Amino acid sequence: MKKFLASKLIPVCHAAFCDYQLSRYDLACIPLTQRMFQQILPLVQTQQRPQCPRCRFYVEIQQIADLDQHIEACHPENMVPCEYCYCPTDFSEYEQHRQQCASDGTGRQQKLVDYILLRTKYPFRAQQIEFFIENKMKVHHSIIHPLSIVEELAEYNDVFPMELPTRDCDVCMESCFLDDIFVFGCDESHKLCYKCYEQSCTVKMNNNEVLTCATCPYQLQYGELKQLRISPDQRNLIVEYQVQKTFDRYASGSRGVIKCPNQACTWAFEPGNPNEHFRVICHMCANEFCSLCNQQYHYRTLCEQLAVITERWFFWCSTERGRYLTERAKQDANYAVQLTEYEKQHAASRQQNEELRRRYETSVEDEKYKAQNCRYCPHCKRVVERVDGCGSMVCGRDYHGGNVQSGCGKNFTWEQAKQYKSVAIRKPEQLANELPAPESPLVVHENITCDGCHETVRGIRFDCVHCPSLIFCEKCEQRCTLAHSNENRRQGQQQHVFRLIMTPFEDVAYF
């Protein structure tokens, strides 16, 4: 060994008689001092790992003691396969592992690949292990056990037995595994290796350019930039750069932009049509909002209807539900049970009603302010405000630059814009006049099923405007909307608002 250290040559079995290259495992079997082991280890070229005689997996070692420590701690008789990822797990930690395994977001196959990766006789790439597993599953259609994969790969030593599919990078033209190729969202679906992808972004940033596909003008989206294989800090820097360039591009032209209304967030993007009403989910803070009014997204509801629906729902929850049930109970004994249930749940609804009160009061103040200070953009009908004396306007930002918000980017004058028309502020008594008369028969909403009792909706129909589809009948609405309110609170969401639909014909007016 001293001769190999002095000559810096690859250590072999015997310099004169056998050119078999020693592995780390071989070195671990030779009685060397720790100092000599560490000195000669960098000269080893072969990457064969030693095998544990207990679990039969191979062990990655950096020093002599690593293998001994592994063997001492190895008790395969206490290991059971996880029902989710199939990886051996200590029985005492099984339940905790299983719960974490099923909830951490990593796919079953990826967990299996990660487990096998450090336990093969020779190191292979993750793509190779994954490809090998996929081919085995096509043939056997059964659960794959990690040890069977390791043992089969060991038969081929350091030569991987399969040829992985590859693709040439569109820039450097080098052949890469498909897993190492990024496909852009442009119409041509250009394909770059991750190294060229990163270099393209770096060059464009150095040139103060908008980040686009390396081979076409397609502007990179947030989700694509998050796929860069670089450190989180570098990735965040690139994302923030692209957001700023989006603002700059918008401010210097007439393009529309949609910005997250969360004041602590800087995310923005250029929509295909800035005048279209659609649901936006911020890619940075996960805030969900309407593309036109920036409010909590509302299904089957125009932006200008939201204030009226909020008002009506607040009045119903705070006073009119009890009044309606009391009057109905006088005419129909079946409502007496429902009235009793309402009185029992009244205290439990207090927090929900208080949150709705704050939302309603905010809506009222907002309507008053907009009536005094705001107008409609003549192009996209968004609500706009003039912040200085100049009558020249650009929808979504100050005319002379800065203060970028969501807008279509079109020019107009303040005099051209129509005055904002606020929603009339009403009183609870006015809602009472809109409710069905106590003596009137219950309206049947044909083909509409309550999500609480799963029966056809009769009487007032309650639709959540913030959910894709959530409908309750009179009988279920208090109990179910309270549960829905509690779920909103647990998820940190704003309280959802329900639309009261008195007749099937009223429903048509909202579409």
Coordinates of C-alpha atoms in Angstrom, one line a residue:
M1 CA 0.0 0.0 0.0
K2 CA 2.9 2.3 0.8
K3 CA 4.1 1.9 -2.8
F4 CA 0.8 2.9 -4.2
L5 CA 0.7 6.0 -2.0
A6 CA 4.2 7.0 -3.1
S7 CA 3.5 6.5 -6.8
K8 CA -0.1 7.8 -6.7
L9 CA -1.1 4.8 -8.8
I10 CA -4.4 3.0 -8.7
P11 CA -4.2 0.3 -6.0
V12 CA -4.4 -3.3 -7.4
C13 CA -4.2 -6.8 -5.9
H14 CA -0.5 -7.2 -6.8
A15 CA 1.6 -4.8 -8.9
A16 CA 3.5 -7.7 -10.5
F17 CA 1.0 -10.6 -10.7
C18 CA -2.6 -9.3 -10.6
D19 CA -4.1 -6.1 -12.0
Y20 CA -7.5 -6.4 -10.2
Q21 CA -8.3 -2.9 -9.0
L22 CA -9.1 -2.7 -5.3
S23 CA -12.5 -1.3 -4.3
R24 CA -13.4 0.6 -1.1
Y25 CA -14.8 -2.7 0.2
D26 CA -11.4 -4.4 -0.4
L27 CA -9.6 -1.7 1.4
A28 CA -12.0 -2.0 4.4
C29 CA -11.1 -5.7 4.6
I30 CA -7.4 -5.0 4.8
P31 CA -6.1 -4.2 8.3
L32 CA -5.0 -0.6 7.6
T33 CA -4.7 2.2 10.0
Q34 CA -7.4 4.9 9.7
R35 CA -4.8 7.4 8.5
M36 CA -3.6 5.1 5.7
F37 CA -7.1 4.2 4.7
Q38 CA -8.0 7.9 4.3
Q39 CA -4.8 8.6 2.3
I40 CA -5.3 5.7 -0.2
L41 CA -9.1 6.0 -0.6
P42 CA -8.8 8.9 -3.2
L43 CA -6.7 6.6 -5.4
V44 CA -9.5 4.0 -5.7
Q45 CA -11.2 4.1 -9.1
T46 CA -13.7 1.2 -8.9
Q47 CA -16.8 2.1 -7.0
Q48 CA -17.9 -1.3 -5.8
R49 CA -19.6 -1.1 -2.4
P50 CA -19.3 -3.7 0.3
Q51 CA -22.4 -5.9 1.1
C52 CA -23.9 -6.2 4.5
P53 CA -24.1 -9.9 5.5
R54 CA -27.4 -9.2 7.4
C55 CA -29.7 -7.2 5.2
R56 CA -27.9 -8.1 1.9
F57 CA -27.9 -4.5 0.7
Y58 CA -24.7 -2.8 -0.2
V59 CA -23.3 0.0 1.9
E60 CA -21.7 3.4 1.0
I61 CA -18.6 3.8 3.1
Q62 CA -16.2 6.7 3.6
Q63 CA -14.1 5.2 6.4
I64 CA -13.3 1.7 7.8
A65 CA -15.8 2.0 10.7
D66 CA -18.8 2.8 8.4
L67 CA -19.4 -0.9 7.5
D68 CA -19.0 -2.1 11.0
Q69 CA -21.4 0.5 12.4
H70 CA -24.0 -0.4 9.7
I71 CA -23.7 -4.2 10.5
E72 CA -24.0 -3.6 14.2
A73 CA -27.2 -1.5 13.8
C74 CA -28.7 -3.7 11.1
H75 CA -31.6 -5.9 12.3
P76 CA -33.5 -7.1 9.2
E77 CA -35.8 -9.3 11.3
N78 CA -37.3 -6.1 12.7
M79 CA -38.0 -4.6 9.3
V80 CA -41.3 -4.7 7.5
P81 CA -42.1 -3.2 4.0
C82 CA -44.1 0.0 4.0
E83 CA -47.5 -0.5 2.3
Y84 CA -47.1 2.8 0.4
C85 CA -43.4 2.9 -0.8
Y86 CA -42.5 -0.8 -0.2
C87 CA -39.2 0.2 1.4
P88 CA -38.1 -1.8 4.6
T89 CA -39.0 0.1 7.7
D90 CA -38.3 -0.6 11.4
F91 CA -41.4 -2.0 12.9
S92 CA -41.3 0.3 15.9
E93 CA -41.3 3.3 13.5
Y94 CA -43.7 1.9 11.0
E95 CA -46.9 3.9 11.7
Q96 CA -45.0 7.2 11.8
H97 CA -43.2 6.3 8.6
R98 CA -46.4 5.3 6.8
Q99 CA -48.2 8.5 7.7
Q100 CA -45.3 10.7 6.7
C101 CA -44.8 8.6 3.5
A102 CA -48.3 9.0 2.3
S103 CA -48.5 12.8 3.0
D104 CA -45.2 14.3 2.0
G105 CA -46.0 14.6 -1.7
T106 CA -43.2 12.4 -3.0
G107 CA -44.4 9.7 -5.4
R108 CA -44.3 6.0 -4.5
Q109 CA -41.8 5.2 -7.2
Q110 CA -39.5 8.1 -6.4
K111 CA -39.3 6.9 -2.8
L112 CA -38.4 3.5 -4.0
V113 CA -35.7 4.9 -6.4
D114 CA -34.2 7.0 -3.6
Y115 CA -34.0 4.1 -1.3
I116 CA -32.3 1.7 -3.8
L117 CA -29.9 4.4 -5.1
L118 CA -27.5 4.1 -2.2
R119 CA -27.8 0.4 -1.7
T120 CA -26.7 -1.1 -5.1
K121 CA -23.4 -2.9 -5.6
Y122 CA -22.2 -0.2 -8.0
P123 CA -23.6 3.4 -8.1
F124 CA -26.1 4.1 -10.8
R125 CA -28.1 7.2 -11.8
A126 CA -31.6 7.8 -10.5
Q127 CA -32.9 7.7 -14.1
Q128 CA -31.4 4.3 -14.6
I129 CA -32.9 2.8 -11.4
E130 CA -36.3 4.3 -12.3
F131 CA -36.2 3.0 -15.9
F132 CA -35.2 -0.5 -14.6
I133 CA -38.1 -0.5 -12.1
E134 CA -40.6 0.6 -14.8
N135 CA -39.5 -2.2 -17.1
K136 CA -39.8 -4.8 -14.3
M137 CA -43.3 -3.6 -13.5
K138 CA -44.4 -4.0 -17.1
V139 CA -43.3 -7.6 -17.1
H140 CA -44.4 -8.7 -13.6
H141 CA -47.3 -6.4 -12.8
S142 CA -46.7 -6.9 -9.1
I143 CA -45.0 -5.2 -6.1
I144 CA -41.3 -4.6 -6.6
H145 CA -39.1 -5.4 -3.6
P146 CA -36.0 -3.3 -3.2
L147 CA -33.7 -6.2 -2.5
S148 CA -34.7 -8.1 -5.6
I149 CA -33.8 -5.0 -7.7
V150 CA -30.4 -4.7 -5.9
E151 CA -29.6 -8.4 -6.4
E152 CA -30.5 -8.4 -10.0
L153 CA -28.4 -5.3 -10.8
A154 CA -25.5 -6.8 -8.9
E155 CA -25.3 -9.5 -11.5
Y156 CA -24.2 -6.9 -14.1
N157 CA -21.5 -5.4 -11.9
D158 CA -20.9 -1.8 -12.9
V159 CA -22.6 -2.1 -16.4
F160 CA -26.2 -1.0 -16.5
P161 CA -28.1 -3.6 -18.5
M162 CA -30.5 -1.4 -20.4
E163 CA -30.2 1.5 -22.8
L164 CA -32.1 4.5 -21.6
P165 CA -34.0 6.7 -24.2
T166 CA -32.2 10.0 -24.9
R167 CA -32.8 13.2 -26.7
D168 CA -30.5 15.9 -28.1
C169 CA -30.6 19.3 -26.5
D170 CA -31.7 21.9 -29.0
V171 CA -28.8 24.2 -28.1
C172 CA -25.7 22.2 -27.3
M173 CA -26.9 19.2 -29.3
E174 CA -25.5 16.8 -26.6
S175 CA -27.4 13.6 -26.1
C176 CA -29.2 13.6 -22.6
F177 CA -31.5 11.3 -20.7
L178 CA -35.1 12.4 -21.2
D179 CA -35.2 13.2 -17.5
D180 CA -32.4 15.8 -18.0
I181 CA -34.3 17.6 -20.8
F182 CA -36.7 20.4 -20.1
V183 CA -39.7 20.9 -22.5
F184 CA -40.8 24.6 -22.8
G185 CA -44.5 25.6 -23.1
C186 CA -44.0 27.3 -26.5
D187 CA -45.9 26.1 -29.5
E188 CA -42.8 24.4 -30.9
S189 CA -42.1 22.6 -27.5
H190 CA -38.4 23.4 -27.6
K191 CA -36.2 21.1 -25.6
L192 CA -33.1 22.1 -23.7
C193 CA -30.9 20.3 -21.2
Y194 CA -31.0 21.9 -17.7
K195 CA -27.5 23.3 -18.1
C196 CA -28.4 25.2 -21.2
Y197 CA -31.7 26.3 -19.7
E198 CA -29.8 27.8 -16.7
Q199 CA -27.2 29.4 -19.0
S200 CA -29.9 31.0 -21.2
C201 CA -31.6 32.6 -18.2
T202 CA -28.2 33.9 -16.9
V203 CA -27.3 35.4 -20.2
K204 CA -30.7 37.1 -20.7
M205 CA -30.5 38.5 -17.1
N206 CA -27.0 39.9 -17.8
N207 CA -28.4 41.5 -20.9
N208 CA -31.4 42.9 -19.0
E209 CA -33.8 41.0 -21.3
V210 CA -37.1 39.3 -20.5
L211 CA -36.6 35.6 -19.9
T212 CA -37.8 33.7 -22.9
C213 CA -37.2 30.3 -24.4
A214 CA -33.6 30.0 -25.6
T215 CA -34.7 29.5 -29.3
C216 CA -37.9 31.6 -29.6
P217 CA -39.7 34.7 -28.1
Y218 CA -42.0 32.6 -25.8
Q219 CA -41.9 34.3 -22.4
L220 CA -41.1 31.9 -19.5
Q221 CA -43.8 31.4 -16.9
Y222 CA -43.5 31.1 -13.2
G223 CA -44.0 27.3 -13.2
E224 CA -41.2 26.8 -15.8
L225 CA -38.7 28.9 -13.8
K226 CA -39.4 26.9 -10.7
Q227 CA -38.2 23.8 -12.6
L228 CA -34.6 25.2 -12.8
R229 CA -32.2 22.8 -11.1
I230 CA -30.4 25.4 -9.1
S231 CA -30.4 26.5 -5.4
P232 CA -33.7 27.9 -4.0
D233 CA -32.1 31.3 -3.5
Q234 CA -30.9 31.5 -7.1
R235 CA -34.3 30.3 -8.3
N236 CA -36.1 33.0 -6.3
L237 CA -33.8 35.6 -7.7
I238 CA -34.6 34.6 -11.2
V239 CA -38.4 34.6 -10.5
E240 CA -38.3 38.0 -8.9
Y241 CA -36.3 39.3 -11.9
Q242 CA -38.9 38.0 -14.4
V243 CA -41.8 39.5 -12.3
Q244 CA -40.0 42.9 -12.5
K245 CA -39.4 42.6 -16.2
T246 CA -43.1 41.8 -16.7
F247 CA -44.0 45.1 -14.9
D248 CA -41.4 47.0 -16.9
R249 CA -42.7 45.6 -20.2
Y250 CA -46.3 46.4 -19.2
A251 CA -45.4 49.9 -18.1
S252 CA -43.6 50.7 -21.4
G253 CA -46.4 49.5 -23.6
S254 CA -50.2 48.9 -23.9
R255 CA -50.2 45.2 -22.8
G256 CA -52.4 44.1 -20.0
V257 CA -51.2 42.6 -16.7
I258 CA -52.7 40.9 -13.7
K259 CA -51.0 41.4 -10.4
C260 CA -51.7 39.5 -7.2
P261 CA -53.8 41.9 -4.9
N262 CA -51.9 40.7 -1.8
Q263 CA -49.9 43.7 -0.8
A264 CA -47.0 41.6 0.5
C265 CA -46.7 39.7 -2.9
T266 CA -45.0 40.8 -6.1
W267 CA -46.3 38.2 -8.5
A268 CA -47.8 39.2 -11.8
F269 CA -48.3 37.8 -15.3
E270 CA -49.5 38.8 -18.8
P271 CA -52.9 37.2 -19.6
G272 CA -53.9 36.3 -23.1
N273 CA -57.0 38.4 -22.7
P274 CA -56.9 40.9 -19.8
N275 CA -60.6 41.6 -20.2
E276 CA -61.7 38.1 -19.5
H277 CA -63.2 36.9 -16.2
F278 CA -61.3 33.9 -14.9
R279 CA -60.0 32.4 -11.7
V280 CA -56.4 33.3 -10.8
I281 CA -54.1 31.4 -8.3
C282 CA -51.0 33.3 -7.4
H283 CA -47.9 31.2 -8.0
M284 CA -46.0 32.8 -5.2
C285 CA -48.5 33.2 -2.2
A286 CA -51.3 30.9 -3.5
N287 CA -53.9 33.7 -3.1
E288 CA -57.0 32.9 -5.2
F289 CA -58.8 35.9 -6.8
C290 CA -60.9 37.2 -9.7
S291 CA -59.0 38.5 -12.7
L292 CA -61.3 41.5 -13.0
C293 CA -62.2 42.7 -9.5
N294 CA -59.3 41.2 -7.5
Q295 CA -61.8 39.9 -4.9
Q296 CA -62.1 36.3 -3.7
Y297 CA -63.0 34.4 -6.8
H298 CA -66.7 34.0 -7.5
Y299 CA -68.3 31.4 -9.7
R300 CA -71.5 32.1 -11.7
T301 CA -71.5 35.6 -10.4
L302 CA -70.7 39.0 -12.0
C303 CA -68.3 41.2 -10.1
E304 CA -70.9 43.9 -9.6
Q305 CA -73.3 41.3 -8.1
L306 CA -71.0 40.2 -5.3
A307 CA -71.7 43.1 -3.0
V308 CA -75.5 42.5 -3.2
I309 CA -75.1 38.8 -2.6
T310 CA -72.8 39.5 0.4
E311 CA -75.3 41.9 1.9
R312 CA -78.2 39.5 1.5
W313 CA -76.3 36.6 3.0
F314 CA -75.2 38.7 6.0
F315 CA -78.7 39.8 6.7
W316 CA -80.0 36.2 6.4
C317 CA -77.4 34.8 8.8
S318 CA -77.7 37.6 11.4
T319 CA -81.5 38.2 11.6
E320 CA -83.7 36.9 8.8
R321 CA -83.0 33.2 9.1
G322 CA -84.6 33.2 12.6
R323 CA -87.5 35.5 11.5
Y324 CA -88.2 33.3 8.5
L325 CA -88.2 30.0 10.4
T326 CA -90.4 31.5 13.1
E327 CA -93.0 32.6 10.6
R328 CA -92.8 29.3 8.7
A329 CA -93.3 27.3 12.0
K330 CA -96.6 29.1 12.6
Q331 CA -97.9 27.8 9.3
D332 CA -96.1 24.4 9.1
A333 CA -95.4 22.1 12.1
N334 CA -92.4 20.6 10.3
Y335 CA -90.6 23.9 10.7
A336 CA -90.9 23.7 14.5
V337 CA -88.1 21.1 14.6
Q338 CA -86.0 23.2 12.3
L339 CA -86.6 26.3 14.4
T340 CA -85.5 24.5 17.6
E341 CA -82.3 23.4 15.8
Y342 CA -81.7 27.0 14.7
E343 CA -82.0 28.2 18.3
K344 CA -79.6 25.5 19.5
Q345 CA -77.0 26.4 16.9
H346 CA -77.4 30.2 17.3
A347 CA -74.5 30.5 19.7
A348 CA -72.2 28.3 17.5
S349 CA -72.9 30.6 14.6
R350 CA -71.8 33.7 16.5
Q351 CA -68.2 33.7 15.2
Q352 CA -69.4 33.1 11.6
N353 CA -71.8 36.0 11.9
E354 CA -69.2 38.3 13.3
E355 CA -66.8 37.5 10.5
L356 CA -69.6 38.1 8.0
R357 CA -70.5 41.4 9.7
R358 CA -66.9 42.6 9.2
R359 CA -67.0 41.5 5.6
Y360 CA -70.3 43.2 5.0
E361 CA -69.1 46.5 6.7
T362 CA -65.9 46.4 4.6
S363 CA -68.0 46.0 1.5
V364 CA -70.3 48.9 2.4
E365 CA -67.3 51.2 3.1
D366 CA -65.7 50.0 -0.2
E367 CA -68.8 50.9 -2.1
K368 CA -69.0 54.3 -0.6
Y369 CA -65.4 55.1 -1.4
K370 CA -65.6 53.9 -5.0
A371 CA -68.8 55.9 -5.5
Q372 CA -66.9 59.1 -4.5
N373 CA -63.5 58.4 -6.1
C374 CA -63.7 55.8 -8.8
R375 CA -64.9 55.3 -12.4
Y376 CA -65.0 52.4 -14.9
C377 CA -62.3 51.8 -17.5
P378 CA -64.0 52.4 -20.9
H379 CA -62.2 49.3 -22.3
C380 CA -62.3 46.5 -19.7
K381 CA -64.9 48.0 -17.1
R382 CA -62.4 47.6 -14.2
V383 CA -62.8 50.1 -11.4
V384 CA -60.1 52.8 -11.7
E385 CA -59.1 55.7 -9.4
R386 CA -57.4 58.9 -10.3
V387 CA -54.5 59.6 -7.9
D388 CA -53.5 63.1 -9.1
G389 CA -55.0 66.0 -11.1
C390 CA -53.9 64.7 -14.6
G391 CA -56.9 63.5 -16.7
S392 CA -54.8 61.1 -18.8
M393 CA -55.2 57.6 -17.6
V394 CA -53.7 54.1 -18.3
C395 CA -55.8 51.2 -16.9
G396 CA -53.7 49.4 -14.3
R397 CA -51.0 52.0 -13.5
D398 CA -50.1 55.6 -13.1
Y399 CA -50.0 57.4 -16.5
H400 CA -46.5 58.5 -15.9
G401 CA -45.4 55.1 -14.7
G402 CA -45.3 53.3 -11.4
N403 CA -48.0 51.9 -9.1
V404 CA -48.6 48.9 -11.3
Q405 CA -51.9 47.0 -10.6
S406 CA -54.1 44.7 -12.6
G407 CA -55.4 46.4 -15.7
C408 CA -55.9 46.1 -19.5
G409 CA -53.1 48.7 -20.2
K410 CA -55.3 50.8 -22.5
N411 CA -55.2 54.7 -22.5
F412 CA -58.2 56.9 -21.8
T413 CA -59.1 60.2 -20.2
W414 CA -60.8 60.6 -16.8
E415 CA -63.7 62.5 -18.5
Q416 CA -64.4 59.5 -20.8
A417 CA -64.8 57.1 -17.9
K418 CA -68.3 56.6 -16.5
Q419 CA -68.9 57.3 -12.8
Y420 CA -68.8 54.2 -10.6
K421 CA -72.4 53.2 -9.6
S422 CA -72.5 51.9 -6.1
V423 CA -74.8 49.1 -4.9
A424 CA -77.7 50.5 -3.0
I425 CA -77.3 50.0 0.8
R426 CA -80.4 48.3 2.1
K427 CA -81.8 47.3 5.5
P428 CA -82.7 43.8 6.7
E429 CA -86.4 44.6 6.4
Q430 CA -86.0 45.0 2.7
L431 CA -84.6 41.4 2.4
A432 CA -87.5 40.1 4.4
N433 CA -89.9 41.5 1.7
E434 CA -88.0 39.4 -0.9
L435 CA -88.3 36.1 1.0
P436 CA -91.2 33.7 0.2
A437 CA -94.4 34.4 2.2
P438 CA -94.8 32.0 5.1
E439 CA -98.1 30.6 3.8
S440 CA -96.8 30.0 0.3
P441 CA -96.0 26.5 -0.9
L442 CA -92.3 25.5 -1.2
V443 CA -90.9 26.0 -4.6
V444 CA -89.3 22.8 -6.1
H445 CA -86.0 23.3 -7.9
E446 CA -86.2 20.5 -10.4
N447 CA -83.0 18.5 -11.0
I448 CA -81.1 20.4 -8.3
T449 CA -79.8 18.2 -5.4
C450 CA -78.8 19.4 -2.0
D451 CA -75.2 18.4 -1.1
G452 CA -76.3 18.0 2.5
C453 CA -79.3 15.5 2.4
H454 CA -78.9 14.6 -1.3
E455 CA -82.6 15.3 -1.9
T456 CA -84.2 17.6 -4.5
V457 CA -84.0 21.2 -3.2
R458 CA -87.3 22.6 -2.0
G459 CA -87.9 26.2 -0.8
I460 CA -85.0 28.7 -0.8
R461 CA -81.9 27.4 -2.5
F462 CA -78.4 28.3 -1.1
D463 CA -75.5 28.4 -3.6
C464 CA -71.9 29.0 -2.5
V465 CA -70.5 31.6 -5.0
H466 CA -66.9 30.8 -4.0
C467 CA -67.0 27.0 -4.7
P468 CA -67.4 25.3 -8.1
S469 CA -70.5 23.6 -6.9
L470 CA -72.0 23.6 -3.4
I471 CA -75.8 23.7 -2.9
F472 CA -77.9 23.4 0.2
C473 CA -81.6 23.3 0.9
E474 CA -83.5 25.2 3.6
K475 CA -83.4 22.1 5.9
C476 CA -79.6 21.7 5.7
E477 CA -78.3 25.2 5.2
Q478 CA -77.6 26.3 8.7
R479 CA -75.8 23.2 9.8
C480 CA -73.9 22.7 6.5
T481 CA -73.0 26.4 6.0
L482 CA -71.7 26.6 9.6
A483 CA -69.5 23.5 9.0
H484 CA -68.3 25.1 5.7
S485 CA -67.5 28.3 7.5
N486 CA -65.4 26.4 10.1
E487 CA -63.5 24.7 7.3
N488 CA -62.8 28.1 5.7
R489 CA -61.4 29.3 9.0
R490 CA -59.2 26.2 9.5
Q491 CA -57.7 26.8 6.0
G492 CA -57.1 30.5 6.6
Q493 CA -59.6 31.5 4.0
Q494 CA -62.1 34.4 3.9
Q495 CA -65.6 33.4 4.8
H496 CA -67.6 32.1 1.7
V497 CA -70.8 33.8 0.8
F498 CA -74.0 32.0 -0.3
R499 CA -76.5 33.3 -2.8
L500 CA -80.2 32.9 -1.8
I501 CA -82.2 31.7 -4.9
M502 CA -85.9 32.0 -4.3
T503 CA -87.1 30.6 -7.6
P504 CA -85.6 28.6 -10.5
F505 CA -86.1 31.5 -12.8
E506 CA -84.0 33.8 -10.6
D507 CA -81.1 31.3 -11.0
V508 CA -81.0 31.9 -14.8
A509 CA -80.3 35.6 -14.3
Y510 CA -76.9 35.0 -12.8
F511 CA -75.4 33.1 -15.7

